GROMACS .gro file of C-alpha atoms in nm:
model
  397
    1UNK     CA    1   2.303   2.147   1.831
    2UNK     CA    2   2.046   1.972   1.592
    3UNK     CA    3   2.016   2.178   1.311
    4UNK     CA    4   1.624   2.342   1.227
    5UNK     CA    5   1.667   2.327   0.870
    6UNK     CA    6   1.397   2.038   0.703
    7UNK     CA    7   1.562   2.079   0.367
    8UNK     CA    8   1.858   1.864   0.430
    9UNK     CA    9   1.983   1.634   0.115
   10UNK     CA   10   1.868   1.336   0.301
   11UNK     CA   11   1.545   1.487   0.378
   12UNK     CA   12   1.497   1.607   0.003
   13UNK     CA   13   1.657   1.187  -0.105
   14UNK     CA   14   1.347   1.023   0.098
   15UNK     CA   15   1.114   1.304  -0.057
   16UNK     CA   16   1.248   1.176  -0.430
   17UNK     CA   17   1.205   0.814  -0.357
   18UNK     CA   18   0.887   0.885  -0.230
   19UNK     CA   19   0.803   1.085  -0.580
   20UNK     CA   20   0.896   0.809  -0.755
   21UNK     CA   21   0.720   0.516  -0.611
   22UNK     CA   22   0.379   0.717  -0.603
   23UNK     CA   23   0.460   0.801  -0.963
   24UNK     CA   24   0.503   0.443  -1.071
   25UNK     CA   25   0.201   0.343  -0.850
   26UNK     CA   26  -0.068   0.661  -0.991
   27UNK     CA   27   0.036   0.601  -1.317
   28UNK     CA   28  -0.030   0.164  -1.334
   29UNK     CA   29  -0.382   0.255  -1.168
   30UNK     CA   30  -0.448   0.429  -1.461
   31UNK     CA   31  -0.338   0.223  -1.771
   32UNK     CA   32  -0.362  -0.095  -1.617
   33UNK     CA   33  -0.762  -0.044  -1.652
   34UNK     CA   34  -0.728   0.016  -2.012
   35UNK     CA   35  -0.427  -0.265  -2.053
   36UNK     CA   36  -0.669  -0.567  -1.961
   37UNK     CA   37  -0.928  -0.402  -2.179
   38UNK     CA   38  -0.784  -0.340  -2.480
   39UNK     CA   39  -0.472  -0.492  -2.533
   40UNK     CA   40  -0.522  -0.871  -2.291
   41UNK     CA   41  -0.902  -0.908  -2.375
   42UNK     CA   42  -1.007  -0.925  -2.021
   43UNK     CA   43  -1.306  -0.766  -1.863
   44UNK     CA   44  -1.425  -0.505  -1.629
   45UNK     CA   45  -1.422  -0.713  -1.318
   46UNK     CA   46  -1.068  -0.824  -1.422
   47UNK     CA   47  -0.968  -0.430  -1.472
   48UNK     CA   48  -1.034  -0.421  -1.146
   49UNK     CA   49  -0.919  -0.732  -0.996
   50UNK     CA   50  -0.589  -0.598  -1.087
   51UNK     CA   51  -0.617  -0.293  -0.825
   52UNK     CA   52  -0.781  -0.513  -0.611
   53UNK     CA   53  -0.513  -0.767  -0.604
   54UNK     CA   54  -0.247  -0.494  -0.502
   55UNK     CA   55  -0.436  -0.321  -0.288
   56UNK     CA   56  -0.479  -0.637  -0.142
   57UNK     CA   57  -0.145  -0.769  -0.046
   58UNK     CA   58  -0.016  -0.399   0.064
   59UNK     CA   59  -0.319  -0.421   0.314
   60UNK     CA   60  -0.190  -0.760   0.420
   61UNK     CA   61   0.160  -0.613   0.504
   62UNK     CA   62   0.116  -0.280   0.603
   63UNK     CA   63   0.053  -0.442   0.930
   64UNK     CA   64   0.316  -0.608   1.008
   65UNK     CA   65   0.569  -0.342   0.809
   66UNK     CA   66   0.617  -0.207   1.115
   67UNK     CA   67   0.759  -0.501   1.316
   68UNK     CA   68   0.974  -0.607   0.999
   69UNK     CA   69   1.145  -0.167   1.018
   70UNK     CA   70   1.211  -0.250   1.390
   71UNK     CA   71   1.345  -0.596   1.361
   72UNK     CA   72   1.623  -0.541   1.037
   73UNK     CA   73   1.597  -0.114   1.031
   74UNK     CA   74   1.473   0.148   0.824
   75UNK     CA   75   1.753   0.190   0.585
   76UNK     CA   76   1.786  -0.168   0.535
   77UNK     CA   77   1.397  -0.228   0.487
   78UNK     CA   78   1.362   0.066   0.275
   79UNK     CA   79   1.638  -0.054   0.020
   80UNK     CA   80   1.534  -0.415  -0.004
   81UNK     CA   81   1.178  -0.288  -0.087
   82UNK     CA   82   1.261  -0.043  -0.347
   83UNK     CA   83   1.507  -0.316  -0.531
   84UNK     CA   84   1.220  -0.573  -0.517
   85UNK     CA   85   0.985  -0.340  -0.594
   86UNK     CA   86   1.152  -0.158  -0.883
   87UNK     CA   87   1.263  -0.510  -1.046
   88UNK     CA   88   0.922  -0.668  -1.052
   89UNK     CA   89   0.785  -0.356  -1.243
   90UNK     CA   90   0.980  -0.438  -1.521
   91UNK     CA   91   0.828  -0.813  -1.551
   92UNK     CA   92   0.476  -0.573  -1.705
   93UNK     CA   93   0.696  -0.578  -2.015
   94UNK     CA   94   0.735  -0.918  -2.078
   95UNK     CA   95   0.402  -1.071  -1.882
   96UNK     CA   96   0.080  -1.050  -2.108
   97UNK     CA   97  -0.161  -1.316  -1.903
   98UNK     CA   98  -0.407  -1.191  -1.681
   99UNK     CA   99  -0.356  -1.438  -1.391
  100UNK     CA  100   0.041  -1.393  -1.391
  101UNK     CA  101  -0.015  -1.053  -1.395
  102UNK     CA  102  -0.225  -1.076  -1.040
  103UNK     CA  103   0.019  -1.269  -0.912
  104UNK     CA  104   0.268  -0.969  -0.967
  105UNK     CA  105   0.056  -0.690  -0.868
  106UNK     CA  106  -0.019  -0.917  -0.501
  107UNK     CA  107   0.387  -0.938  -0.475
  108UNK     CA  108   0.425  -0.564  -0.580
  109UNK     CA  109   0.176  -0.472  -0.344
  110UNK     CA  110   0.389  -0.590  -0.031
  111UNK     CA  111   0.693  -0.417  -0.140
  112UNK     CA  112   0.476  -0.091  -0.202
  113UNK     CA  113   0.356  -0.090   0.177
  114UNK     CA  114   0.659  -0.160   0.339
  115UNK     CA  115   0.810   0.143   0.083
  116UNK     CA  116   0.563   0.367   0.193
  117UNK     CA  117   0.544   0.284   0.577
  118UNK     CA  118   0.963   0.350   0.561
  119UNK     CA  119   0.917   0.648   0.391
  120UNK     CA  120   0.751   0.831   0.603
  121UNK     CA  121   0.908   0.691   0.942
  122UNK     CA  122   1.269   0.807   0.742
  123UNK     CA  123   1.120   1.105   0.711
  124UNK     CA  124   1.010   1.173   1.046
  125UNK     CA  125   1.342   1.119   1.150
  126UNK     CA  126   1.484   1.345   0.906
  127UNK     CA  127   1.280   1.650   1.048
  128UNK     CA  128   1.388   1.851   1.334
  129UNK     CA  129   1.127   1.788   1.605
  130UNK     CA  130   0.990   2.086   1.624
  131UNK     CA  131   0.896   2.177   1.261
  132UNK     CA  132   0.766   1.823   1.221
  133UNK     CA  133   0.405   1.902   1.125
  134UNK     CA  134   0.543   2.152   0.909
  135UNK     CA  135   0.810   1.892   0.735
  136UNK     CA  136   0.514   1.636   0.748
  137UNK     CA  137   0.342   1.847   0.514
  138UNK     CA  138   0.624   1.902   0.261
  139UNK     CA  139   0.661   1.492   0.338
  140UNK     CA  140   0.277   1.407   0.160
  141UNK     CA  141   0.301   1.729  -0.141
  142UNK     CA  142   0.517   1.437  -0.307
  143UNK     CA  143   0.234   1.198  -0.321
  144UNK     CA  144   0.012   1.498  -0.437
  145UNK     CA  145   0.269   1.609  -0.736
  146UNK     CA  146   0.277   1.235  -0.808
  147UNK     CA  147  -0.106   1.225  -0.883
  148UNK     CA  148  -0.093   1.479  -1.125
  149UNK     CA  149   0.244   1.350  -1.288
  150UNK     CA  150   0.169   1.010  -1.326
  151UNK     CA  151  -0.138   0.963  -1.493
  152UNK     CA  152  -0.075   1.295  -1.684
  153UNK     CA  153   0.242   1.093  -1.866
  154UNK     CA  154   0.065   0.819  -1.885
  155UNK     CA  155  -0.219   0.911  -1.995
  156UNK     CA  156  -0.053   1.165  -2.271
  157UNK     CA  157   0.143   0.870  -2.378
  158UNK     CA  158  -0.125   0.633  -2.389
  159UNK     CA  159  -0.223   0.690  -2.818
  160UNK     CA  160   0.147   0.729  -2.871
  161UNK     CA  161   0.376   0.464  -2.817
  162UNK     CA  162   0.323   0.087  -2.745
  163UNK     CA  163   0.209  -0.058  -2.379
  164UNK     CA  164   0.539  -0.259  -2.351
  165UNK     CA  165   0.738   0.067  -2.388
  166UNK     CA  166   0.499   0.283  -2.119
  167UNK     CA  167   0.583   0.011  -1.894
  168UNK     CA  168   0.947   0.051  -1.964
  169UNK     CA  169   0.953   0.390  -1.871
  170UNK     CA  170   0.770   0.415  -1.546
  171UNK     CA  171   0.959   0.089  -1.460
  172UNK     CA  172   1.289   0.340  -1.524
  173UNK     CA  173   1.103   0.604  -1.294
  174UNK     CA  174   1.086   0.408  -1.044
  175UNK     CA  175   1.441   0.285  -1.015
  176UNK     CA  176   1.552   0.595  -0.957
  177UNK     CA  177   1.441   0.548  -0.645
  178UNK     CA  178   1.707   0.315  -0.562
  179UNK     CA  179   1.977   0.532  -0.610
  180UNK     CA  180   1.765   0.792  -0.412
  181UNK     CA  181   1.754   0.534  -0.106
  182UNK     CA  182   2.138   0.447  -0.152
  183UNK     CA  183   2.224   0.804  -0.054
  184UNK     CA  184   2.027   0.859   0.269
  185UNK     CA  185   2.161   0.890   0.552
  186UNK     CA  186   1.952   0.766   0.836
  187UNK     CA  187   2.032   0.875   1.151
  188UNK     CA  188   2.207   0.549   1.387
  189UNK     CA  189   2.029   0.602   1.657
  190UNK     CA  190   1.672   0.597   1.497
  191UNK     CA  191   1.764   0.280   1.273
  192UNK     CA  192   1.925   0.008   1.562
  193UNK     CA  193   1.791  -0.295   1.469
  194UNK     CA  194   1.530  -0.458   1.745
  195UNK     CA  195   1.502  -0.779   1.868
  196UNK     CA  196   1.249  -1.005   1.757
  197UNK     CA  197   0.864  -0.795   1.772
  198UNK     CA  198   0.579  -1.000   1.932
  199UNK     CA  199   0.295  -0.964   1.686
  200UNK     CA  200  -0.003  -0.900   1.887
  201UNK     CA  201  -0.324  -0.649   1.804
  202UNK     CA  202  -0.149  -0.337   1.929
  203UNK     CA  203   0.179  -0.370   1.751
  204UNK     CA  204  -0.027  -0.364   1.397
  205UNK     CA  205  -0.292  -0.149   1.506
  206UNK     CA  206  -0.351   0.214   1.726
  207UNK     CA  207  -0.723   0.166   1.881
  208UNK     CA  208  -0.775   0.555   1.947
  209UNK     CA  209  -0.727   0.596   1.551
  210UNK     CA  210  -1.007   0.314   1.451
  211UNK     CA  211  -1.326   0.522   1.458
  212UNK     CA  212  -1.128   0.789   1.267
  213UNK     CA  213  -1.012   0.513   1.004
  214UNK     CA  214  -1.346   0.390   0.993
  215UNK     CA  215  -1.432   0.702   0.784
  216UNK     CA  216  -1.153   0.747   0.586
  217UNK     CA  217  -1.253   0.326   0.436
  218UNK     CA  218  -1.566   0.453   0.322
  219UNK     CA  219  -1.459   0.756   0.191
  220UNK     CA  220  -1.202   0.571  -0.022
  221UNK     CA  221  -1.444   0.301  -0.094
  222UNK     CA  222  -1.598   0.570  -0.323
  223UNK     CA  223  -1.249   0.739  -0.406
  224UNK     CA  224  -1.173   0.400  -0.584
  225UNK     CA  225  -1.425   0.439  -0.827
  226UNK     CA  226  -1.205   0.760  -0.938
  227UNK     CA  227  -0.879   0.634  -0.937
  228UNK     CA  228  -0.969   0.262  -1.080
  229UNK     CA  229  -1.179   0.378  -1.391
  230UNK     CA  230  -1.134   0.710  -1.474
  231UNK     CA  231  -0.896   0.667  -1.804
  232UNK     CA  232  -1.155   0.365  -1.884
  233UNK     CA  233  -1.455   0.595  -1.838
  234UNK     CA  234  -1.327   0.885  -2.014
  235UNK     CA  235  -1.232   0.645  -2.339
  236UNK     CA  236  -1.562   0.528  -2.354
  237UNK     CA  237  -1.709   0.892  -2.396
  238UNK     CA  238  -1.435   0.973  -2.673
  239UNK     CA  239  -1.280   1.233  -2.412
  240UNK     CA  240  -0.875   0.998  -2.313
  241UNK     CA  241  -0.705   1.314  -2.467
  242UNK     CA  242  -0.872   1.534  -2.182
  243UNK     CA  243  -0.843   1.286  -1.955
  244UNK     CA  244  -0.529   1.354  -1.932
  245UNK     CA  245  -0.561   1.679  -1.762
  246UNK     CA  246  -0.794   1.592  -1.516
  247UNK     CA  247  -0.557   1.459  -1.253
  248UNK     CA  248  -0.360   1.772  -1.295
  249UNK     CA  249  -0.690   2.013  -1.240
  250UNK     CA  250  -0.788   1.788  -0.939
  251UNK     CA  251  -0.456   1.806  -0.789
  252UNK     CA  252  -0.391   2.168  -0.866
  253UNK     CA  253  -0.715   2.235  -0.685
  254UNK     CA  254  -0.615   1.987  -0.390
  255UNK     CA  255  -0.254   2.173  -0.363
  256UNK     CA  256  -0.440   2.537  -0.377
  257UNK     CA  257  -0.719   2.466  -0.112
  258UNK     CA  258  -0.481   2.316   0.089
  259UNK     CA  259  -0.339   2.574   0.330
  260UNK     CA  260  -0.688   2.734   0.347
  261UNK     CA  261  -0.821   2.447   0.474
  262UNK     CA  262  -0.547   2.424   0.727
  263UNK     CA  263  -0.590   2.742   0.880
  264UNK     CA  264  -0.963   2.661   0.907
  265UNK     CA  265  -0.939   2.356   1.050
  266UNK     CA  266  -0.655   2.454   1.354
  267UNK     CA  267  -0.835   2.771   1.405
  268UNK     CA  268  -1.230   2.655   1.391
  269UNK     CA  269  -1.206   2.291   1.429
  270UNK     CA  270  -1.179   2.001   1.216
  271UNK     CA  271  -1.591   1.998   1.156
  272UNK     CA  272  -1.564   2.322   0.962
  273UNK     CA  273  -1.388   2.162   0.687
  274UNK     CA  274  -1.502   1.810   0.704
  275UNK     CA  275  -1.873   1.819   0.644
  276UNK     CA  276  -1.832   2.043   0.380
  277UNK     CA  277  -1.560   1.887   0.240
  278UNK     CA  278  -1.771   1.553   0.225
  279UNK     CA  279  -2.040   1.767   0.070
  280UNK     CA  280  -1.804   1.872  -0.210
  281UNK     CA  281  -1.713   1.533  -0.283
  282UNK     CA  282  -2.050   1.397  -0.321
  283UNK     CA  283  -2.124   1.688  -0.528
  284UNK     CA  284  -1.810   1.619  -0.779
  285UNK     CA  285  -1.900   1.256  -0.814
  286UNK     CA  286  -2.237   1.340  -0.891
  287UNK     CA  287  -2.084   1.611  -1.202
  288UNK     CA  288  -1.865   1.313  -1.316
  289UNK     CA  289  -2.169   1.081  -1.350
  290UNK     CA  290  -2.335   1.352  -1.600
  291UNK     CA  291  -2.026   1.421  -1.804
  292UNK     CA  292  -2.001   1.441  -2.129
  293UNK     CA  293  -1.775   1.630  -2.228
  294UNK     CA  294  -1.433   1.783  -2.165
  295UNK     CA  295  -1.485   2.083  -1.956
  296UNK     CA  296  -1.717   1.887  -1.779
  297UNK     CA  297  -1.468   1.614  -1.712
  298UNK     CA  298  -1.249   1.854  -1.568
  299UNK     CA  299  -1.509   2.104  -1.378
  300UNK     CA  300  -1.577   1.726  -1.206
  301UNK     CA  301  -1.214   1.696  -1.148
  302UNK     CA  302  -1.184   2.009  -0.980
  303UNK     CA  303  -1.475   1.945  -0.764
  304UNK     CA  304  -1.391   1.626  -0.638
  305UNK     CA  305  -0.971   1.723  -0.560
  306UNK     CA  306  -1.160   2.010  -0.369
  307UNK     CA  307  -1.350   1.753  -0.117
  308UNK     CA  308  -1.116   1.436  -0.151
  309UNK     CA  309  -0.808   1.699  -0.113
  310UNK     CA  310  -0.960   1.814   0.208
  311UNK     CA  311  -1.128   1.522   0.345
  312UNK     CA  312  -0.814   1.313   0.373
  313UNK     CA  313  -0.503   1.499   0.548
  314UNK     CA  314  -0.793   1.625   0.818
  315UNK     CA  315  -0.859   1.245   0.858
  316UNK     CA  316  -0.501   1.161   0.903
  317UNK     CA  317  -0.463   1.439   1.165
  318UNK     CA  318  -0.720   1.341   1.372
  319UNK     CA  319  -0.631   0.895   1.385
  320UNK     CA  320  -0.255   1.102   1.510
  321UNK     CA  321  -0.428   1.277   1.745
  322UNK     CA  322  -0.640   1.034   1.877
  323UNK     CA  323  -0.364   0.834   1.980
  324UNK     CA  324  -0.085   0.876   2.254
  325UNK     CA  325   0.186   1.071   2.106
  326UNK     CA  326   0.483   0.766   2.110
  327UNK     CA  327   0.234   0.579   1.884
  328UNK     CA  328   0.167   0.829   1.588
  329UNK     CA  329   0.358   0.576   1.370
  330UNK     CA  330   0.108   0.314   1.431
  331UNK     CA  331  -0.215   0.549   1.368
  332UNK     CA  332  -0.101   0.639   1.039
  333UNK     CA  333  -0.019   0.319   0.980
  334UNK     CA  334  -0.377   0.227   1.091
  335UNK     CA  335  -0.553   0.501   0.879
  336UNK     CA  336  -0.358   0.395   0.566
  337UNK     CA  337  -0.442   0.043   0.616
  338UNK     CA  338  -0.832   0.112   0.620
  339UNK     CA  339  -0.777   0.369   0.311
  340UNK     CA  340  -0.634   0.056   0.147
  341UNK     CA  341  -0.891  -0.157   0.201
  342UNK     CA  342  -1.166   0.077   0.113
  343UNK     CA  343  -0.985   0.104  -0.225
  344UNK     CA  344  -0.909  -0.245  -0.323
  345UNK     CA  345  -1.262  -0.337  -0.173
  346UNK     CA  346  -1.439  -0.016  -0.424
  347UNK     CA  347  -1.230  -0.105  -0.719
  348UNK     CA  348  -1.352  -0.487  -0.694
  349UNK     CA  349  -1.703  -0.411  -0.603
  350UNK     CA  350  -1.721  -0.180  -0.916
  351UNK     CA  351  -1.481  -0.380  -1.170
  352UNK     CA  352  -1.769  -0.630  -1.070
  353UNK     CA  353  -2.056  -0.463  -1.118
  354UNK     CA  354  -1.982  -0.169  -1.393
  355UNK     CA  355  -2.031  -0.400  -1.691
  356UNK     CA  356  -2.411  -0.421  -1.623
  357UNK     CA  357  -2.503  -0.072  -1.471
  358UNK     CA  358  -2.203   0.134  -1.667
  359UNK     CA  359  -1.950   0.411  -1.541
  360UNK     CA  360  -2.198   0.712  -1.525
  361UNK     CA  361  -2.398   0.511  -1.243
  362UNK     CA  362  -2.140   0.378  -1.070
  363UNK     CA  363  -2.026   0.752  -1.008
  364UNK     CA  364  -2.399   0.839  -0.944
  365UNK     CA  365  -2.380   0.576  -0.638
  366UNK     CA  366  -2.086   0.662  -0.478
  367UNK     CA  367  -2.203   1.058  -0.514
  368UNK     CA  368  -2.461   0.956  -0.311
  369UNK     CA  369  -2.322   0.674  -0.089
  370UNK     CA  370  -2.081   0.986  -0.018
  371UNK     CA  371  -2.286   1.140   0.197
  372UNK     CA  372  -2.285   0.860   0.453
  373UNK     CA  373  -2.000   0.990   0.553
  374UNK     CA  374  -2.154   1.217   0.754
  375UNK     CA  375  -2.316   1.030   1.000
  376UNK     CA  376  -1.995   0.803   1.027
  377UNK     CA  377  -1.773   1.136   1.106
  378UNK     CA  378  -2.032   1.230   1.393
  379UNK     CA  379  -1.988   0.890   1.528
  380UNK     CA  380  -1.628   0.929   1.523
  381UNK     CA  381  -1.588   1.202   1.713
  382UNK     CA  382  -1.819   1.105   2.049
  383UNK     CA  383  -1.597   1.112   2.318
  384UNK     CA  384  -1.454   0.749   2.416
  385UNK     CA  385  -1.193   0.710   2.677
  386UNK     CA  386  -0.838   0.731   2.552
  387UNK     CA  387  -0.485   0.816   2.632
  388UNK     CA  388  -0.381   1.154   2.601
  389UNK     CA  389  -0.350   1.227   2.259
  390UNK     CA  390  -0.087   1.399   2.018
  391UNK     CA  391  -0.161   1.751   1.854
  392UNK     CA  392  -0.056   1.813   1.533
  393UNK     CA  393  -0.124   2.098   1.293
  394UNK     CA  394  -0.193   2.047   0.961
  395UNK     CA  395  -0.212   2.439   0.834
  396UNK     CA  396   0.127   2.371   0.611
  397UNK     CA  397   0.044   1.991   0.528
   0.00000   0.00000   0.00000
């Protein structure tokens, strides 16, 4: 009889490695900014070029991640791209050109979407059927722990010891996560290897999770200005000490809100918390733009891990349950390919643009561009014809 408990030691193994990476990956978003800047001489649009770059690539592969997890398996897949991914951090240390360093980020950036499109499949498996919303949720607090813990180190760190040696340690974070992946066990009958997948628009994408995607690349469009040029941002107004906090407010507020918004959102409907939610966002974009100093910065913080927090897991819900429930692996896989691209697209657009209108406007236009959200959720959700979809609760994600 297949036990119901979601705790297992593989379970908790794929929730470590998935820690890890998201760790590694918070914390290069945000010294990577202030890297080019202060220590290679490069420039805004550079800074940015760097997320872009990454972004990039992981967009590129997310795609097709899931053909290469059917053709060679998940355990296999899952342990070549941590090893790759894990050794090529550790070339930061040694590489101190802009260009090269592009180059790396576009190669990290494959490993990273293959890493995280494993992760979660392993994961899936790992979860007893029936409490799989509930695992699920468990599943994605790792990625919101590693928001606050990665910058926070990072950006604690950042005065204190040399760039070379910051890189060193997150570099050591991250290997962990091999010896994380060498210890699960994946079950053999979700992890035969496949014959050879036909590429074709419906093995890289879901359609019924498009419109819902749609939303969740604009909505990280504006996200990116956050995550790209925050530690940047809060140097230039004298405030990098406090900076360091405000990942760990927003995410504290994302992680509180959280169940609340769950219950509201399987009980009410998924409109109750959305608009709102968008609402919020705008509205803590806008606070960041005006800051100037560090309660402010962190008031801002809280705001915006209030809407983002919300926004995003109600997104992912609904691409799942848009879509027939044998191809929930392929909507997420669609929704995080669109977040992706709204991200590397942002921090480009902005690393462009930011050295002739500054930081406090950039976050005054994407508090406002916010609100088109909006509109694009209400044009999401007119009916179109689909196959029957997959329900999924999100109260305990």
């Amino acid at each position: 009889m297949e036990s119901e408990s979601i705790w297992t030691r593989d379970f908790m193994m794929v929730v470590l490695m998935n820690l890890f990476t998201f760790v590694y990956f918070y914390a290069s978003l945000t010294i990577l900014p202030v890297y080019t800047l202060q220590e290679l001489g490069g420039t805004e649009s550079e800074a940015g070029l760097l997320i872009s770059a990454f972004m990039l690539s992981a967009i590129l592969a997310r795609p097709f991640s899931g053909a290469l997890i059917d053709r060679f398996g998940k355990k296999q897949m899952a342990l070549i791209s941590v090893i790759l991914f894990a050794l090529s951090s550790f070339l930061y240390i040694v590489i101190q050109d802009i260009y090269p360093l592009i180059g790396l980020r576009f190669f990290q950036g494959v490993w990273f979407s293959i890493i995280t499109t494993v992760t979660s499949a392993i994961a899936a498996d790992l979860i007893p059927v029936k409490r799989r919303g509930e695992g699920l949720g468990y599943f994605a607090m790792s990625m919101n722990l590693a928001v606050v813990i990665g910058p926070f180190i990072a950006l604690s760190l950042l005065n204190d010891i040399e760039f070379p040696t910051l890189f060193a340690l997150f570099s050591g974070i991250v290997t962990i996560g091999i010896l994380c992946t060498i210890f699960i066990r994946v079950p053999h009958k979700n992890d035969q290897t496949a014959a050879v997948v036909k590429l074709s628009f419906s093995n890289m994408f879901e359609k019924g999770a498009l419109r819902i995607s749609v939303v969740g690349l604009f909505v990280a469009f504006c996200y990116s200005s956050v995550i790209s040029f925050i530690s940047v941002y809060a140097k230039s107004l004298g405030l990098i000490e406090t900076s360091s906090y405000f990942f760990l407010v927003y995410a504290m507020t994302m992680i509180l809100t959280r169940p609340f918004i769950g219950k509201l959102f399987d009980k009410i409907g998924p409109g109750i918390v959305i608009y709102p939610a968008i609402v919020i966002f705008s509205i803590g974009l806008c606070l960041l733009a005006m800051t100037n100093t560090g309660p402010m910065l962190l008031i801002s913080g809280a705001v915006i891990g209030a809407g983002y927090g919300s926004i995003t897991p109600c997104l992912q819900t609904l691409a799942i349950q848009a879509s027939p429930f044998n191809r929930s692996g392929y909507a997420t896989a669609t929704y995080f390919a669109f977040m992706d691209t709204g991200i590397a697209v942002g921090s480009f657009v902005f690393g462009l643009i930011v050295g002739d209108i500054g930081f406090a406007n950039i976050y005054l236009f994407t508090g406002m561009f916010a609100l088109i959200n909006l509109f694009l959720y209400t044009w999401s959700r007119k009916p179109i014809n689909c196959e029957k979809s997959n329900s999924i609760s999100i109260t305990e994600s």
